[in-house]
Amino acid sequence: GAGVSQSPRYKVAKRGQDVALRCDPISGHVSLFWYQQALGQGPEFLTYFQNEAQLDKSGLPSDRFFAERPEGSVSTLKIQRTQQEDSAVYLCASSRAIAGGYEQYFGPGTRLTVT
Amino acid sequence: AQSVSQHNHHVILSEAASLELGCNYSYGGTVNLFWYVQYPGQHLQLLLKYFSGDPLVKGIKGFEAEFIKSKFSFNLRKPSVQWSDTAEYFCAVGSNFGNEKLTFGTGTRLTIIP
């Protein structure tokens, strides 16, 4: 079946611009996650949804970052007034529960470059 | 707070060599452990996972990992690597209840020389 999809795959923004990144999770997956991956680093947690409820946003680096999942399916990560330090790959993952735990499936990511 | 350490940043091996990539974690509770792989140009894929039970877990493509609770380790192994194993490998830890967010290590780049 279809995996997690993200759009756009690449985004170049001028410093100060707002950007919106979209994630389409695997159908039926209740949980959705956003991660940020800087060059040469592992993914770092940003925020977590269960259906439409945002249960954890402790990883969002500033109040310029905002995520939503209004109908419990598609999610959007918005970054306002982008800064150069926001340049990274933004990964989305959706999760399904299995016996004893869970599995997260990742999308291809959106590479954001702020100039 | 959770943390994950991957000691090897870049490993270079010849085909047919044996592989062991280190992973140590810090977490004050019962954990779920994962190894993910990212092949060049592809997205992160789950290689294997440990939730409970037998501490030796087997994953796809001949990989296995051993959970040693006393050492807070979850090292990845493969007896004989292939050129196609060239990739970036990430160890990750998550809580085994409630919030499922993962904490990743910085990754190990594996290069296999034919």
PDB file of C-alpha atoms in Angstrom:
ATOM      1  CA  GLY A   1       0.000   0.000   0.000  1.00  0.00           C
ATOM      2  CA  ALA A   2       0.913   3.675  -0.123  1.00  0.00           C
ATOM      3  CA  GLY A   3       3.427   4.935   2.371  1.00  0.00           C
ATOM      4  CA  VAL A   4       3.740   8.294   4.087  1.00  0.00           C
ATOM      5  CA  SER A   5       3.965  11.096   1.568  1.00  0.00           C
ATOM      6  CA  GLN A   6       5.261  14.614   2.072  1.00  0.00           C
ATOM      7  CA  SER A   7       5.152  17.740  -0.043  1.00  0.00           C
ATOM      8  CA  PRO A   8       6.958  19.638  -1.251  1.00  0.00           C
ATOM      9  CA  ARG A   9      10.087  17.523  -1.366  1.00  0.00           C
ATOM     10  CA  TYR A  10      12.278  20.605  -1.593  1.00  0.00           C
ATOM     11  CA  LYS A  11      11.573  24.147  -0.480  1.00  0.00           C
ATOM     12  CA  VAL A  12      13.766  27.204  -0.734  1.00  0.00           C
ATOM     13  CA  ALA A  13      12.617  30.176   1.306  1.00  0.00           C
ATOM     14  CA  LYS A  14      14.066  33.592   1.833  1.00  0.00           C
ATOM     15  CA  ARG A  15      14.690  34.514   5.430  1.00  0.00           C
ATOM     16  CA  GLY A  16      11.534  35.941   6.918  1.00  0.00           C
ATOM     17  CA  GLN A  17       9.132  34.055   4.665  1.00  0.00           C
ATOM     18  CA  ASP A  18       6.471  31.682   6.007  1.00  0.00           C
ATOM     19  CA  VAL A  19       6.434  28.067   4.821  1.00  0.00           C
ATOM     20  CA  ALA A  20       3.926  25.210   5.091  1.00  0.00           C
ATOM     21  CA  LEU A  21       4.946  21.576   4.863  1.00  0.00           C
ATOM     22  CA  ARG A  22       2.377  18.851   4.282  1.00  0.00           C
ATOM     23  CA  CYS A  23       2.242  15.241   5.442  1.00  0.00           C
ATOM     24  CA  ASP A  24      -0.160  12.529   4.288  1.00  0.00           C
ATOM     25  CA  PRO A  25       0.087   9.608   6.707  1.00  0.00           C
ATOM     26  CA  ILE A  26      -0.660   5.982   5.963  1.00  0.00           C
ATOM     27  CA  SER A  27      -4.412   5.491   5.912  1.00  0.00           C
ATOM     28  CA  GLY A  28      -5.758   4.412   9.288  1.00  0.00           C
ATOM     29  CA  HIS A  29      -2.677   5.360  11.286  1.00  0.00           C
ATOM     30  CA  VAL A  30      -3.817   7.176  14.395  1.00  0.00           C
ATOM     31  CA  SER A  31      -0.489   8.650  15.478  1.00  0.00           C
ATOM     32  CA  LEU A  32       1.538  11.172  13.507  1.00  0.00           C
ATOM     33  CA  PHE A  33       4.931  12.653  14.295  1.00  0.00           C
ATOM     34  CA  TRP A  34       7.118  15.453  12.979  1.00  0.00           C
ATOM     35  CA  TYR A  35      10.899  15.322  13.278  1.00  0.00           C
ATOM     36  CA  GLN A  36      13.648  17.715  12.238  1.00  0.00           C
ATOM     37  CA  GLN A  37      16.913  16.328  10.868  1.00  0.00           C
ATOM     38  CA  ALA A  38      19.884  18.654  10.584  1.00  0.00           C
ATOM     39  CA  LEU A  39      22.792  17.733   8.354  1.00  0.00           C
ATOM     40  CA  GLY A  40      24.859  14.925   9.860  1.00  0.00           C
ATOM     41  CA  GLN A  41      22.475  14.402  12.757  1.00  0.00           C
ATOM     42  CA  GLY A  42      19.717  11.992  13.650  1.00  0.00           C
ATOM     43  CA  PRO A  43      16.080  13.050  13.517  1.00  0.00           C
ATOM     44  CA  GLU A  44      14.907  15.130  16.484  1.00  0.00           C
ATOM     45  CA  PHE A  45      11.324  15.035  17.722  1.00  0.00           C
ATOM     46  CA  LEU A  46       9.186  18.102  17.162  1.00  0.00           C
ATOM     47  CA  THR A  47       5.557  17.197  17.860  1.00  0.00           C
ATOM     48  CA  TYR A  48       3.070  14.318  18.091  1.00  0.00           C
ATOM     49  CA  PHE A  49      -0.621  13.910  17.262  1.00  0.00           C
ATOM     50  CA  GLN A  50      -3.068  11.230  18.146  1.00  0.00           C
ATOM     51  CA  ASN A  51      -5.926  11.690  15.712  1.00  0.00           C
ATOM     52  CA  GLU A  52      -6.528  15.467  15.734  1.00  0.00           C
ATOM     53  CA  ALA A  53      -5.208  16.031  19.251  1.00  0.00           C
ATOM     54  CA  GLN A  54      -1.703  17.417  19.596  1.00  0.00           C
ATOM     55  CA  LEU A  55      -0.464  15.509  22.625  1.00  0.00           C
ATOM     56  CA  ASP A  56       3.134  16.663  22.730  1.00  0.00           C
ATOM     57  CA  LYS A  57       4.719  19.756  21.206  1.00  0.00           C
ATOM     58  CA  SER A  58       7.702  19.887  23.513  1.00  0.00           C
ATOM     59  CA  GLY A  59      10.181  19.602  20.645  1.00  0.00           C
ATOM     60  CA  LEU A  60       9.043  22.647  18.692  1.00  0.00           C
ATOM     61  CA  PRO A  61      12.069  24.974  18.847  1.00  0.00           C
ATOM     62  CA  SER A  62      10.184  28.261  19.020  1.00  0.00           C
ATOM     63  CA  ASP A  63       6.743  29.793  18.772  1.00  0.00           C
ATOM     64  CA  ARG A  64       7.425  30.321  15.067  1.00  0.00           C
ATOM     65  CA  PHE A  65       6.715  26.618  14.593  1.00  0.00           C
ATOM     66  CA  PHE A  66       3.117  25.464  14.504  1.00  0.00           C
ATOM     67  CA  ALA A  67       1.567  22.120  13.541  1.00  0.00           C
ATOM     68  CA  GLU A  68      -2.002  21.039  12.990  1.00  0.00           C
ATOM     69  CA  ARG A  69      -3.979  17.970  12.027  1.00  0.00           C
ATOM     70  CA  PRO A  70      -7.554  19.255  11.993  1.00  0.00           C
ATOM     71  CA  GLU A  71      -9.344  16.131  10.757  1.00  0.00           C
ATOM     72  CA  GLY A  72      -7.022  13.535  12.174  1.00  0.00           C
ATOM     73  CA  SER A  73      -5.435  12.668   8.847  1.00  0.00           C
ATOM     74  CA  VAL A  74      -3.321  15.147   6.852  1.00  0.00           C
ATOM     75  CA  SER A  75      -0.985  17.310   8.914  1.00  0.00           C
ATOM     76  CA  THR A  76       0.706  20.616   8.178  1.00  0.00           C
ATOM     77  CA  LEU A  77       3.832  21.981   9.802  1.00  0.00           C
ATOM     78  CA  LYS A  78       4.068  25.742   9.465  1.00  0.00           C
ATOM     79  CA  ILE A  79       7.141  27.813  10.105  1.00  0.00           C
ATOM     80  CA  GLN A  80       6.694  31.555  10.332  1.00  0.00           C
ATOM     81  CA  ARG A  81       9.400  34.123   9.650  1.00  0.00           C
ATOM     82  CA  THR A  82      11.934  31.475   8.656  1.00  0.00           C
ATOM     83  CA  GLN A  83      15.519  31.810   9.857  1.00  0.00           C
ATOM     84  CA  GLN A  84      18.685  30.236   8.489  1.00  0.00           C
ATOM     85  CA  GLU A  85      18.878  27.860  11.432  1.00  0.00           C
ATOM     86  CA  ASP A  86      15.554  26.373  10.298  1.00  0.00           C
ATOM     87  CA  SER A  87      17.327  24.815   7.296  1.00  0.00           C
ATOM     88  CA  ALA A  88      16.946  21.058   7.728  1.00  0.00           C
ATOM     89  CA  VAL A  89      15.034  18.043   6.499  1.00  0.00           C
ATOM     90  CA  TYR A  90      11.578  17.807   8.067  1.00  0.00           C
ATOM     91  CA  LEU A  91      10.372  14.248   8.441  1.00  0.00           C
ATOM     92  CA  CYS A  92       6.875  13.039   9.044  1.00  0.00           C
ATOM     93  CA  ALA A  93       6.069   9.599  10.419  1.00  0.00           C
ATOM     94  CA  SER A  94       2.858   7.750  11.117  1.00  0.00           C
ATOM     95  CA  SER A  95       2.516   4.899  13.506  1.00  0.00           C
ATOM     96  CA  ARG A  96       0.485   1.774  13.990  1.00  0.00           C
ATOM     97  CA  ALA A  97       0.140  -0.266  17.133  1.00  0.00           C
ATOM     98  CA  ILE A  98       1.294  -3.857  16.959  1.00  0.00           C
ATOM     99  CA  ALA A  99       1.574  -6.601  19.564  1.00  0.00           C
ATOM    100  CA  GLY A 100       3.757  -5.292  22.354  1.00  0.00           C
ATOM    101  CA  GLY A 101       4.482  -1.899  20.881  1.00  0.00           C
ATOM    102  CA  TYR A 102       4.346   0.193  17.757  1.00  0.00           C
ATOM    103  CA  GLU A 103       6.083   0.859  14.460  1.00  0.00           C
ATOM    104  CA  GLN A 104       6.736   4.254  12.935  1.00  0.00           C
ATOM    105  CA  TYR A 105       6.850   4.618   9.168  1.00  0.00           C
ATOM    106  CA  PHE A 106       8.681   7.615   7.760  1.00  0.00           C
ATOM    107  CA  GLY A 107       8.044   9.740   4.723  1.00  0.00           C
ATOM    108  CA  PRO A 108      10.760  10.961   2.349  1.00  0.00           C
ATOM    109  CA  GLY A 109      11.042  14.321   4.087  1.00  0.00           C
ATOM    110  CA  THR A 110      10.965  17.937   2.959  1.00  0.00           C
ATOM    111  CA  ARG A 111      14.357  19.578   2.592  1.00  0.00           C
ATOM    112  CA  LEU A 112      14.015  23.214   3.621  1.00  0.00           C
ATOM    113  CA  THR A 113      16.741  25.660   2.705  1.00  0.00           C
ATOM    114  CA  VAL A 114      16.492  29.194   4.065  1.00  0.00           C
ATOM    115  CA  THR A 115      18.615  31.732   2.228  1.00  0.00           C
TER     116      THR A 115
ATOM    117  CA  ALA B   1      15.411  12.635  29.445  1.00  0.00           C
ATOM    118  CA  GLN B   2      16.172   9.996  26.884  1.00  0.00           C
ATOM    119  CA  SER B   3      19.451   9.953  24.977  1.00  0.00           C
ATOM    120  CA  VAL B   4      21.110   7.614  22.501  1.00  0.00           C
ATOM    121  CA  SER B   5      24.808   7.304  21.723  1.00  0.00           C
ATOM    122  CA  GLN B   6      26.205   5.773  18.580  1.00  0.00           C
ATOM    123  CA  HIS B   7      29.951   5.606  18.971  1.00  0.00           C
ATOM    124  CA  ASN B   8      30.916   4.841  15.399  1.00  0.00           C
ATOM    125  CA  HIS B   9      30.364   7.759  13.065  1.00  0.00           C
ATOM    126  CA  HIS B  10      31.757   6.170   9.924  1.00  0.00           C
ATOM    127  CA  VAL B  11      32.594   2.504   9.440  1.00  0.00           C
ATOM    128  CA  ILE B  12      34.316   1.134   6.333  1.00  0.00           C
ATOM    129  CA  LEU B  13      34.306  -2.608   5.711  1.00  0.00           C
ATOM    130  CA  SER B  14      35.042  -4.984   2.888  1.00  0.00           C
ATOM    131  CA  GLU B  15      32.346  -7.269   1.571  1.00  0.00           C
ATOM    132  CA  ALA B  16      31.890 -10.448   3.629  1.00  0.00           C
ATOM    133  CA  ALA B  17      33.302  -8.830   6.765  1.00  0.00           C
ATOM    134  CA  SER B  18      31.323  -9.028   9.977  1.00  0.00           C
ATOM    135  CA  LEU B  19      29.599  -5.935  11.300  1.00  0.00           C
ATOM    136  CA  GLU B  20      28.811  -4.629  14.750  1.00  0.00           C
ATOM    137  CA  LEU B  21      27.498  -1.116  15.302  1.00  0.00           C
ATOM    138  CA  GLY B  22      27.280   0.146  18.852  1.00  0.00           C
ATOM    139  CA  CYS B  23      24.256   1.781  20.451  1.00  0.00           C
ATOM    140  CA  ASN B  24      23.893   2.820  24.082  1.00  0.00           C
ATOM    141  CA  TYR B  25      20.892   4.577  25.533  1.00  0.00           C
ATOM    142  CA  SER B  26      19.908   6.423  28.652  1.00  0.00           C
ATOM    143  CA  TYR B  27      16.321   6.218  29.825  1.00  0.00           C
ATOM    144  CA  GLY B  28      14.664   5.937  33.214  1.00  0.00           C
ATOM    145  CA  GLY B  29      12.057   3.341  32.385  1.00  0.00           C
ATOM    146  CA  THR B  30      11.138   0.404  30.203  1.00  0.00           C
ATOM    147  CA  VAL B  31      12.028   1.054  26.613  1.00  0.00           C
ATOM    148  CA  ASN B  32      11.286   0.016  23.094  1.00  0.00           C
ATOM    149  CA  LEU B  33      14.393  -0.082  20.894  1.00  0.00           C
ATOM    150  CA  PHE B  34      14.730   0.287  17.147  1.00  0.00           C
ATOM    151  CA  TRP B  35      17.267   0.316  14.379  1.00  0.00           C
ATOM    152  CA  TYR B  36      16.425   2.256  11.227  1.00  0.00           C
ATOM    153  CA  VAL B  37      18.365   2.280   7.957  1.00  0.00           C
ATOM    154  CA  GLN B  38      18.532   4.983   5.313  1.00  0.00           C
ATOM    155  CA  TYR B  39      19.880   3.843   1.943  1.00  0.00           C
ATOM    156  CA  PRO B  40      21.275   6.564  -0.349  1.00  0.00           C
ATOM    157  CA  GLY B  41      18.432   8.632  -1.742  1.00  0.00           C
ATOM    158  CA  GLN B  42      15.768   6.756   0.195  1.00  0.00           C
ATOM    159  CA  HIS B  43      13.741   7.390   3.315  1.00  0.00           C
ATOM    160  CA  LEU B  44      14.207   5.871   6.753  1.00  0.00           C
ATOM    161  CA  GLN B  45      13.156   2.226   6.943  1.00  0.00           C
ATOM    162  CA  LEU B  46      12.672   0.073  10.006  1.00  0.00           C
ATOM    163  CA  LEU B  47      15.348  -2.627  10.211  1.00  0.00           C
ATOM    164  CA  LEU B  48      14.348  -4.286  13.465  1.00  0.00           C
ATOM    165  CA  LYS B  49      12.772  -3.630  16.846  1.00  0.00           C
ATOM    166  CA  TYR B  50      12.777  -4.861  20.429  1.00  0.00           C
ATOM    167  CA  PHE B  51       9.797  -4.576  22.747  1.00  0.00           C
ATOM    168  CA  SER B  52      10.215  -7.385  25.272  1.00  0.00           C
ATOM    169  CA  GLY B  53      11.066 -11.066  25.550  1.00  0.00           C
ATOM    170  CA  ASP B  54      14.018 -12.666  23.775  1.00  0.00           C
ATOM    171  CA  PRO B  55      16.799 -10.057  23.860  1.00  0.00           C
ATOM    172  CA  LEU B  56      18.170 -11.256  20.523  1.00  0.00           C
ATOM    173  CA  VAL B  57      15.985  -9.920  17.741  1.00  0.00           C
ATOM    174  CA  LYS B  58      16.237 -10.601  14.053  1.00  0.00           C
ATOM    175  CA  GLY B  59      15.338  -8.112  11.376  1.00  0.00           C
ATOM    176  CA  ILE B  60      15.318  -7.841   7.639  1.00  0.00           C
ATOM    177  CA  LYS B  61      18.273  -8.538   5.327  1.00  0.00           C
ATOM    178  CA  GLY B  62      20.114 -10.749   7.813  1.00  0.00           C
ATOM    179  CA  PHE B  63      20.536  -8.108  10.525  1.00  0.00           C
ATOM    180  CA  GLU B  64      20.133  -8.870  14.203  1.00  0.00           C
ATOM    181  CA  ALA B  65      20.510  -6.920  17.440  1.00  0.00           C
ATOM    182  CA  GLU B  66      20.992  -7.865  21.059  1.00  0.00           C
ATOM    183  CA  PHE B  67      19.448  -5.978  23.963  1.00  0.00           C
ATOM    184  CA  ILE B  68      21.709  -6.084  27.023  1.00  0.00           C
ATOM    185  CA  LYS B  69      19.775  -4.400  29.808  1.00  0.00           C
ATOM    186  CA  SER B  70      22.704  -4.241  32.253  1.00  0.00           C
ATOM    187  CA  LYS B  71      24.775  -2.352  29.701  1.00  0.00           C
ATOM    188  CA  PHE B  72      21.929  -0.215  28.312  1.00  0.00           C
ATOM    189  CA  SER B  73      23.033  -1.389  24.888  1.00  0.00           C
ATOM    190  CA  PHE B  74      21.346  -2.506  21.687  1.00  0.00           C
ATOM    191  CA  ASN B  75      24.132  -3.294  19.230  1.00  0.00           C
ATOM    192  CA  LEU B  76      23.412  -4.139  15.612  1.00  0.00           C
ATOM    193  CA  ARG B  77      25.179  -7.090  13.979  1.00  0.00           C
ATOM    194  CA  LYS B  78      25.460  -8.843  10.666  1.00  0.00           C
ATOM    195  CA  PRO B  79      27.782 -11.818  10.083  1.00  0.00           C
ATOM    196  CA  SER B  80      28.661 -11.001   6.469  1.00  0.00           C
ATOM    197  CA  VAL B  81      27.989  -7.618   4.887  1.00  0.00           C
ATOM    198  CA  GLN B  82      27.236  -6.921   1.261  1.00  0.00           C
ATOM    199  CA  TRP B  83      27.919  -3.877  -0.890  1.00  0.00           C
ATOM    200  CA  SER B  84      24.173  -3.173  -0.822  1.00  0.00           C
ATOM    201  CA  ASP B  85      24.368  -2.605   2.955  1.00  0.00           C
ATOM    202  CA  THR B  86      26.046   0.738   2.331  1.00  0.00           C
ATOM    203  CA  ALA B  87      23.760   3.158   4.145  1.00  0.00           C
ATOM    204  CA  GLU B  88      23.261   5.279   7.263  1.00  0.00           C
ATOM    205  CA  TYR B  89      22.096   3.400  10.348  1.00  0.00           C
ATOM    206  CA  PHE B  90      20.202   5.006  13.216  1.00  0.00           C
ATOM    207  CA  CYS B  91      19.480   3.576  16.637  1.00  0.00           C
ATOM    208  CA  ALA B  92      16.361   4.909  18.392  1.00  0.00           C
ATOM    209  CA  VAL B  93      14.647   4.512  21.744  1.00  0.00           C
ATOM    210  CA  GLY B  94      11.057   5.140  22.756  1.00  0.00           C
ATOM    211  CA  SER B  95       8.842   4.678  25.760  1.00  0.00           C
ATOM    212  CA  ASN B  96       6.893   1.438  25.878  1.00  0.00           C
ATOM    213  CA  PHE B  97       3.662   3.182  26.858  1.00  0.00           C
ATOM    214  CA  GLY B  98       1.969   6.481  26.259  1.00  0.00           C
ATOM    215  CA  ASN B  99       3.906   8.914  24.107  1.00  0.00           C
ATOM    216  CA  GLU B 100       5.555   7.033  21.273  1.00  0.00           C
ATOM    217  CA  LYS B 101       8.073   9.688  20.272  1.00  0.00           C
ATOM    218  CA  LEU B 102      11.486   8.370  19.369  1.00  0.00           C
ATOM    219  CA  THR B 103      14.900   9.648  20.396  1.00  0.00           C
ATOM    220  CA  PHE B 104      17.537   8.937  17.764  1.00  0.00           C
ATOM    221  CA  GLY B 105      21.289   8.644  17.842  1.00  0.00           C
ATOM    222  CA  THR B 106      23.414  10.676  15.450  1.00  0.00           C
ATOM    223  CA  GLY B 107      23.764   7.754  13.067  1.00  0.00           C
ATOM    224  CA  THR B 108      26.577   5.608  11.710  1.00  0.00           C
ATOM    225  CA  ARG B 109      27.550   5.830   8.076  1.00  0.00           C
ATOM    226  CA  LEU B 110      28.485   2.387   6.771  1.00  0.00           C
ATOM    227  CA  THR B 111      30.523   2.071   3.584  1.00  0.00           C
ATOM    228  CA  ILE B 112      31.083  -1.386   2.115  1.00  0.00           C
ATOM    229  CA  ILE B 113      33.955  -1.772  -0.306  1.00  0.00           C
ATOM    230  CA  PRO B 114      33.344  -4.390  -3.007  1.00  0.00           C
TER     231      PRO B 114
END
